[in-house]
Amino acid sequence: MKKREKFDFENLLEHLPYGVLYLNDDKIVYINSASESILGLSREKILSKSIYSQQFSDKLKDTFRKLKDSGKTARLYEENFVNYFGKKYILNVHFVPVITKNINYLLLIEDYSFLKEVEKKSNEYSNIEKLSTLFASMAHEIKNPLGVIKGTIQLVEKQSLPLDSEALNIIISEVNRIEKVIQELLNYSNPQRVNEEYVNIHQILDKSIVSLTSLAKEKSVMIFKEYDTTLPNFLADPETLYRALFNVIKNAIEACSYNGKVVISTKVNVDLRYKSSTKDVNYVSIEIADNGEGMSEEDLKRIFTPFFTKKAGGTGLGMVYVQKVVLDHNGFLNIWSMPKEGTKVSIYLPMKGAM
Ligand code: ADP
Ligand code: MG
């Protein structure tokens, strides 16, 4: 019989992309270089040491303790392995028995850390995430009208005003809004459409201002209107526009200190007239300017990030909603802000179908 060629197993193990530890009882008697880099220790520091003295989890040590004399195989995930240098790993560890006079064990260690990235990515795009954002934004849209109702009732109560038709109208219209939001939630299975009709943008702005009267009064914030009365009606969704403008004006009032000032202005934007892809569509620009606390550059960058808020009771979804509504209308928006000086939100909407 041909003599079996001698094979350099040790050299093979050294080049294996898996960590290999060979254990005699609980003592580490061999370790390859992949193991060294996972553990973050040189073999001199590890050899003849007990597996129990290494930085493995209690779960791994217990598994080995139970397995040791059984001769069985096992596999487990070390989900939070932290090596000597503090580097984190996810490990997939196989326990392979090697039966000689006694039972020794070979530990095969695979680096599964890439799973974390995969998991993170899939979480980022998971439907659950999208759903929870949607629910939170719906809750926000219910909280706003509830705040208006509460504010109106408190104003009536505090100043012993009669609950007259003006106050009742505000309450009823806000209740209708909540009803509509809930309806939208129920309709969610259908993609959201823009329900277009001819709107008077000033009526929508006025409606938002009226809804925020009690908040403005409470903070003694003055609201000034500078409307371009020659603006034509145009096609837009009055409901979503109302909610978006409400959010922007509410932010402006909230940013103001006592005796602050909010200026709401509209005009046909002459500069954008020719930039539009459809020649005959002009843009209206709606500006909401406040002389409130303003924002730092970093905060301004995060204003459209869901849940970014600096307010105690804030949700950080208002501006996300504003951006969505403006984009749904094929418009765009621009924000100028300076700490301690104020903020100016400019919304540009194409005046679709305007005559
Ligand atoms: P929320 O009002 O619930 O905090 P928003 O999305 O409406 O959520 O706003 C996010 C954050 O952007 C606010 O918390 C605030 O820090 C900042 N912000 C928005 N509008 C203004 C403004 N007019 N002036 C200053 N900061 C603002
Ligand atoms: Mg807000």
Coordinates of C-alpha atoms and ligand atoms in Angstrom, one line a residue:
M1 CA 0.0 0.0 0.0
K2 CA 1.2 3.4 -0.9
K3 CA 2.4 5.3 2.1
R4 CA -0.1 8.1 3.0
E5 CA 1.3 11.5 2.1
K6 CA 2.0 13.5 5.1
F7 CA -0.3 16.4 5.3
D8 CA 0.4 19.7 7.1
F9 CA -2.8 20.0 9.1
E10 CA -1.5 22.7 11.2
N11 CA -0.7 24.9 8.2
L12 CA -4.2 24.3 6.9
L13 CA -5.8 25.3 10.2
E14 CA -3.7 28.5 10.3
H15 CA -5.2 29.5 7.0
L16 CA -8.8 28.6 7.8
P17 CA -11.1 31.6 7.9
Y18 CA -12.7 30.1 11.0
G19 CA -11.5 30.3 14.5
V20 CA -10.4 26.9 15.8
L21 CA -9.8 26.1 19.5
Y22 CA -8.8 22.7 20.6
L23 CA -9.7 21.8 24.2
N24 CA -8.3 19.1 26.4
D25 CA -10.7 18.9 29.2
D26 CA -11.3 22.7 29.7
K27 CA -7.7 23.7 28.8
I28 CA -7.0 25.3 25.5
V29 CA -4.2 23.3 23.8
Y30 CA -4.4 24.7 20.3
I31 CA -5.6 28.0 18.8
N32 CA -5.3 29.1 15.2
S33 CA -4.6 32.7 14.0
A34 CA -8.3 33.4 13.1
S35 CA -9.1 32.7 16.8
E36 CA -6.3 35.0 17.9
S37 CA -7.8 37.9 16.0
I38 CA -11.4 37.2 17.1
L39 CA -10.3 37.0 20.8
G40 CA -7.8 39.9 20.4
L41 CA -5.1 38.0 22.2
S42 CA -2.0 36.2 21.0
R43 CA -1.7 32.5 21.5
E44 CA 0.9 32.8 24.2
K45 CA -1.7 34.5 26.4
I46 CA -4.3 31.8 25.7
L47 CA -2.5 28.5 25.5
S48 CA -3.0 26.2 28.5
K49 CA -5.6 28.6 29.9
S50 CA -9.1 27.4 30.8
I51 CA -11.9 28.1 28.4
Y52 CA -13.8 29.3 31.4
S53 CA -11.3 32.1 31.9
Q54 CA -11.9 33.6 28.5
Q55 CA -14.3 36.4 27.6
F56 CA -17.1 34.1 26.4
S57 CA -20.6 34.4 27.7
D58 CA -21.9 32.3 30.6
K59 CA -24.3 30.7 28.1
L60 CA -21.3 29.4 26.1
K61 CA -19.4 28.2 29.2
D62 CA -22.5 26.5 30.6
T63 CA -23.1 24.7 27.2
F64 CA -19.6 23.5 27.2
R65 CA -19.8 22.4 30.9
K66 CA -22.8 20.3 30.1
L67 CA -21.5 18.9 26.9
K68 CA -17.9 18.1 28.0
D69 CA -18.4 14.5 28.9
S70 CA -21.3 13.7 26.6
G71 CA -19.5 13.5 23.3
K72 CA -22.4 15.4 21.7
T73 CA -22.2 18.2 19.2
A74 CA -23.8 21.6 19.8
R75 CA -24.0 25.0 18.2
L76 CA -24.7 28.4 19.7
Y77 CA -24.7 32.1 18.8
E78 CA -22.6 34.4 20.9
E79 CA -24.6 37.5 20.2
N80 CA -22.7 40.0 22.2
F81 CA -19.1 38.8 22.3
V82 CA -16.7 41.6 23.2
N83 CA -13.0 40.8 22.7
Y84 CA -10.0 41.9 24.6
F85 CA -9.9 45.2 22.6
G86 CA -13.6 45.9 23.2
K87 CA -14.4 44.9 19.6
K88 CA -18.0 43.5 19.3
Y89 CA -18.7 40.3 17.4
I90 CA -21.6 38.0 16.7
L91 CA -20.2 34.5 16.7
N92 CA -21.6 31.2 15.6
V93 CA -19.8 28.6 17.6
H94 CA -19.8 24.8 16.8
F95 CA -18.7 22.3 19.5
V96 CA -17.3 19.3 17.8
P97 CA -16.3 16.3 19.9
V98 CA -13.0 14.6 19.1
I99 CA -13.0 11.2 20.7
T100 CA -9.6 9.7 21.6
K101 CA -8.8 8.2 25.0
N102 CA -11.1 10.8 26.4
I103 CA -13.4 13.3 24.9
N104 CA -11.8 16.4 23.7
Y105 CA -13.6 19.2 22.0
L106 CA -12.9 21.3 19.0
L107 CA -14.5 24.7 18.9
L108 CA -15.2 26.1 15.4
I109 CA -15.9 29.8 15.6
E110 CA -17.5 31.7 12.7
D111 CA -17.7 35.4 12.6
Y112 CA -21.3 36.3 12.0
S113 CA -21.0 40.0 12.7
F114 CA -22.2 41.0 9.2
L115 CA -25.6 39.8 10.4
K116 CA -25.9 43.0 12.5
E117 CA -25.7 45.1 9.4
V118 CA -28.2 43.0 7.6
E119 CA -30.5 43.1 10.5
K120 CA -30.1 46.9 10.9
K121 CA -30.9 47.4 7.2
S122 CA -33.9 45.2 7.2
N123 CA -35.2 46.9 10.3
E124 CA -34.8 50.3 8.6
Y125 CA -37.1 49.3 5.8
S126 CA -39.4 47.0 7.7
N127 CA -43.1 47.6 7.3
I128 CA -43.5 47.7 11.1
E129 CA -41.3 50.8 11.1
K130 CA -43.3 52.4 8.4
L131 CA -46.5 51.6 10.1
S132 CA -45.4 53.0 13.4
T133 CA -44.4 56.2 11.7
L134 CA -47.8 56.4 10.2
F135 CA -49.6 55.7 13.4
A136 CA -47.5 58.3 15.2
S137 CA -48.2 60.9 12.5
M138 CA -51.9 60.1 12.7
A139 CA -51.8 60.5 16.5
H140 CA -50.2 63.9 15.9
E141 CA -52.9 64.9 13.6
I142 CA -55.5 63.9 16.2
K143 CA -53.6 65.6 19.0
N144 CA -53.6 69.0 17.2
P145 CA -57.3 69.4 16.9
L146 CA -57.8 68.1 20.4
G147 CA -55.4 70.9 21.5
V148 CA -57.5 73.5 19.7
I149 CA -60.7 72.2 21.2
K150 CA -59.2 72.2 24.7
G151 CA -57.7 75.7 24.1
T152 CA -61.0 77.1 22.9
I153 CA -62.9 75.7 25.9
Q154 CA -60.3 76.9 28.3
L155 CA -60.4 80.4 26.8
V156 CA -64.2 80.5 27.1
E157 CA -63.9 79.2 30.7
K158 CA -61.1 81.5 31.8
Q159 CA -62.6 84.7 30.4
S160 CA -66.2 83.7 31.3
L161 CA -67.1 84.1 27.7
P162 CA -70.4 82.6 26.4
L163 CA -69.9 79.4 24.5
D164 CA -71.1 81.3 21.4
S165 CA -71.4 80.1 17.8
E166 CA -67.8 81.2 17.0
A167 CA -66.4 79.0 19.7
L168 CA -68.8 76.2 18.9
N169 CA -67.9 76.4 15.2
I170 CA -64.2 76.0 16.0
I171 CA -65.0 73.0 18.2
I172 CA -67.2 71.4 15.6
S173 CA -64.8 71.9 12.8
E174 CA -61.9 70.4 14.8
V175 CA -64.1 67.4 15.7
N176 CA -64.8 67.0 12.0
R177 CA -61.1 67.1 11.4
I178 CA -60.4 64.3 13.9
E179 CA -63.1 62.3 12.2
K180 CA -61.5 62.8 8.9
V181 CA -58.0 61.8 10.2
I182 CA -59.6 58.6 11.5
Q183 CA -61.3 58.0 8.2
E184 CA -57.9 58.4 6.5
L185 CA -56.5 55.8 8.8
L186 CA -59.3 53.5 7.8
N187 CA -58.6 54.3 4.2
Y188 CA -55.0 53.6 4.5
S189 CA -55.1 50.5 2.3
N190 CA -55.8 52.9 -0.6
P191 CA -52.9 55.0 -1.6
Q192 CA -53.3 58.6 -0.4
R193 CA -54.5 60.9 -3.2
V194 CA -54.7 64.6 -3.4
N195 CA -58.4 65.5 -3.4
E196 CA -58.2 68.5 -5.6
E197 CA -60.7 71.3 -5.7
Y198 CA -60.4 75.1 -6.4
V199 CA -59.2 76.6 -3.2
N200 CA -58.7 80.1 -1.9
I201 CA -55.4 80.0 -0.1
H202 CA -56.3 82.9 2.1
Q203 CA -59.4 81.2 3.4
I204 CA -57.2 78.2 4.3
L205 CA -54.6 80.4 6.0
D206 CA -57.4 82.3 7.9
K207 CA -58.9 79.0 9.0
S208 CA -55.5 77.9 10.4
I209 CA -55.1 81.3 12.2
V210 CA -58.5 81.1 13.7
S211 CA -57.8 77.6 15.0
L212 CA -54.6 78.9 16.6
T213 CA -56.1 82.0 18.1
S214 CA -56.2 80.7 21.7
L215 CA -52.5 79.6 21.5
A216 CA -51.5 83.0 20.1
K217 CA -53.4 84.8 22.8
E218 CA -52.0 82.7 25.5
K219 CA -48.4 83.7 24.4
S220 CA -49.5 87.2 23.5
V221 CA -48.2 86.6 19.9
M222 CA -49.4 89.0 17.2
I223 CA -50.2 87.5 13.8
F224 CA -50.0 89.9 10.8
K225 CA -51.4 89.1 7.4
E226 CA -49.8 90.4 4.2
Y227 CA -51.9 88.8 1.6
D228 CA -51.7 89.4 -2.1
T229 CA -55.5 89.8 -2.8
T230 CA -55.1 89.4 -6.5
L231 CA -54.2 85.7 -6.1
P232 CA -56.5 83.5 -8.1
N233 CA -58.1 80.3 -6.7
F234 CA -56.2 77.2 -7.8
L235 CA -56.5 73.4 -7.6
A236 CA -55.2 71.9 -4.4
D237 CA -56.3 69.6 -1.5
P238 CA -57.9 72.0 1.0
E239 CA -57.8 69.6 3.9
T240 CA -54.1 68.5 3.8
L241 CA -53.1 72.1 3.0
Y242 CA -54.9 73.3 6.0
R243 CA -53.2 70.8 8.3
A244 CA -49.8 71.6 6.8
L245 CA -50.2 75.4 7.2
F246 CA -51.6 74.9 10.6
N247 CA -48.4 73.0 11.6
V248 CA -46.1 75.7 10.2
I249 CA -48.0 78.5 11.9
K250 CA -48.2 76.6 15.2
N251 CA -44.4 76.1 15.1
A252 CA -44.0 79.8 14.5
I253 CA -46.1 80.8 17.4
E254 CA -44.5 78.2 19.6
A255 CA -41.0 79.5 18.7
C256 CA -42.0 83.0 19.8
S257 CA -41.4 84.4 23.2
Y258 CA -44.0 86.5 24.9
N259 CA -45.1 89.4 22.7
G260 CA -43.6 87.8 19.6
K261 CA -44.7 88.4 16.0
V262 CA -45.7 86.1 13.2
V263 CA -46.1 87.5 9.7
I264 CA -47.9 85.5 7.1
S265 CA -47.6 86.7 3.5
T266 CA -48.6 85.5 0.1
K267 CA -47.6 86.5 -3.4
V268 CA -47.2 85.3 -6.9
N269 CA -43.7 84.2 -7.3
V270 CA -42.4 85.9 -10.4
D271 CA -39.0 84.3 -10.3
L272 CA -40.4 80.8 -10.5
R273 CA -42.8 81.6 -13.3
Y274 CA -40.5 80.6 -16.0
K275 CA -38.7 77.8 -14.3
S276 CA -41.7 75.6 -14.2
S277 CA -41.8 72.7 -16.6
T278 CA -45.4 73.5 -17.6
K279 CA -45.1 77.0 -18.9
D280 CA -48.5 78.4 -18.0
V281 CA -48.3 77.5 -14.3
N282 CA -47.3 80.2 -11.8
Y283 CA -46.3 79.5 -8.3
V284 CA -47.7 81.1 -5.2
S285 CA -45.3 81.7 -2.4
I286 CA -46.6 81.5 1.1
E287 CA -44.3 82.8 3.8
I288 CA -44.6 82.3 7.5
A289 CA -42.0 84.4 9.3
D290 CA -41.6 84.6 13.1
N291 CA -39.2 86.5 15.3
G292 CA -38.8 83.6 17.7
E293 CA -35.9 81.6 18.9
G294 CA -34.7 80.4 15.5
M295 CA -32.7 77.3 14.9
S296 CA -29.0 76.4 14.7
E297 CA -27.7 75.0 11.4
E298 CA -27.6 71.5 12.9
D299 CA -31.3 71.6 14.0
L300 CA -32.3 73.1 10.7
K301 CA -30.7 70.1 8.9
R302 CA -32.8 67.7 11.1
I303 CA -36.1 69.5 10.8
F304 CA -37.6 66.9 8.4
T305 CA -36.3 63.9 10.3
P306 CA -39.2 62.1 11.8
F307 CA -39.4 62.5 15.6
F308 CA -36.9 65.3 15.7
T309 CA -38.3 67.6 18.3
K310 CA -36.9 70.0 20.9
K311 CA -40.2 70.5 22.6
A312 CA -41.3 68.8 25.8
G313 CA -44.6 67.7 24.3
G314 CA -43.5 67.6 20.7
T315 CA -43.7 64.7 18.3
G316 CA -41.3 65.8 15.6
L317 CA -43.8 64.8 12.9
G318 CA -45.3 68.2 12.1
M319 CA -42.7 69.3 9.5
V320 CA -42.4 65.7 8.1
Y321 CA -46.1 66.0 7.3
V322 CA -45.7 69.6 5.9
Q323 CA -43.0 68.3 3.6
K324 CA -45.2 65.4 2.4
V325 CA -48.2 67.7 1.7
V326 CA -46.0 70.2 -0.2
L327 CA -44.5 67.5 -2.3
D328 CA -47.9 65.9 -2.9
H329 CA -48.8 69.2 -4.4
N330 CA -45.7 69.3 -6.6
G331 CA -44.4 72.3 -4.6
F332 CA -41.3 72.8 -2.6
L333 CA -40.2 74.6 0.5
N334 CA -37.4 76.6 1.8
I335 CA -36.5 77.5 5.4
W336 CA -34.3 80.3 6.5
S337 CA -33.5 80.5 10.2
M338 CA -31.1 82.3 12.5
P339 CA -30.8 81.6 16.3
K340 CA -32.4 84.4 18.3
E341 CA -33.6 86.2 15.2
G342 CA -36.3 84.0 13.9
T343 CA -37.4 81.6 11.2
K344 CA -39.0 82.1 7.8
V345 CA -40.7 79.1 6.1
S346 CA -41.4 79.6 2.4
I347 CA -43.8 77.3 0.7
Y348 CA -44.1 77.4 -3.1
L349 CA -47.1 75.7 -4.7
P350 CA -47.9 75.6 -8.4
M351 CA -51.2 77.4 -8.9
K352 CA -52.6 74.5 -10.9
G353 CA -55.6 75.3 -13.1
A354 CA -55.6 79.0 -12.1
M355 CA -57.3 81.3 -14.6
Ligands
ADP1 P1 -42.7 69.5 16.9 O1 -43.4 70.8 16.7 O2 -43.7 68.4 17.4 O3 -41.5 69.6 17.8 P2 -42.1 69.7 14.1 O4 -41.8 68.7 13.1 O5 -43.2 70.6 13.9 O6 -42.3 68.9 15.5 O7 -40.8 70.6 14.4 C1 -39.6 70.0 14.7 C2 -38.6 70.9 15.4 O8 -38.1 71.9 14.5 C3 -39.2 71.7 16.6 O9 -39.2 70.9 17.8 C4 -38.3 72.9 16.7 O10 -37.1 72.6 17.4 C5 -37.9 73.1 15.2 N1 -38.8 74.2 14.6 C6 -39.8 74.0 13.7 N2 -40.3 75.2 13.4 C7 -39.6 76.2 14.0 C8 -39.7 77.6 14.1 N3 -40.6 78.3 13.4 N4 -38.7 78.2 14.9 C9 -37.8 77.5 15.6 N5 -37.7 76.2 15.6 C10 -38.6 75.5 14.8
MG2 MG -44.8 71.3 15.2

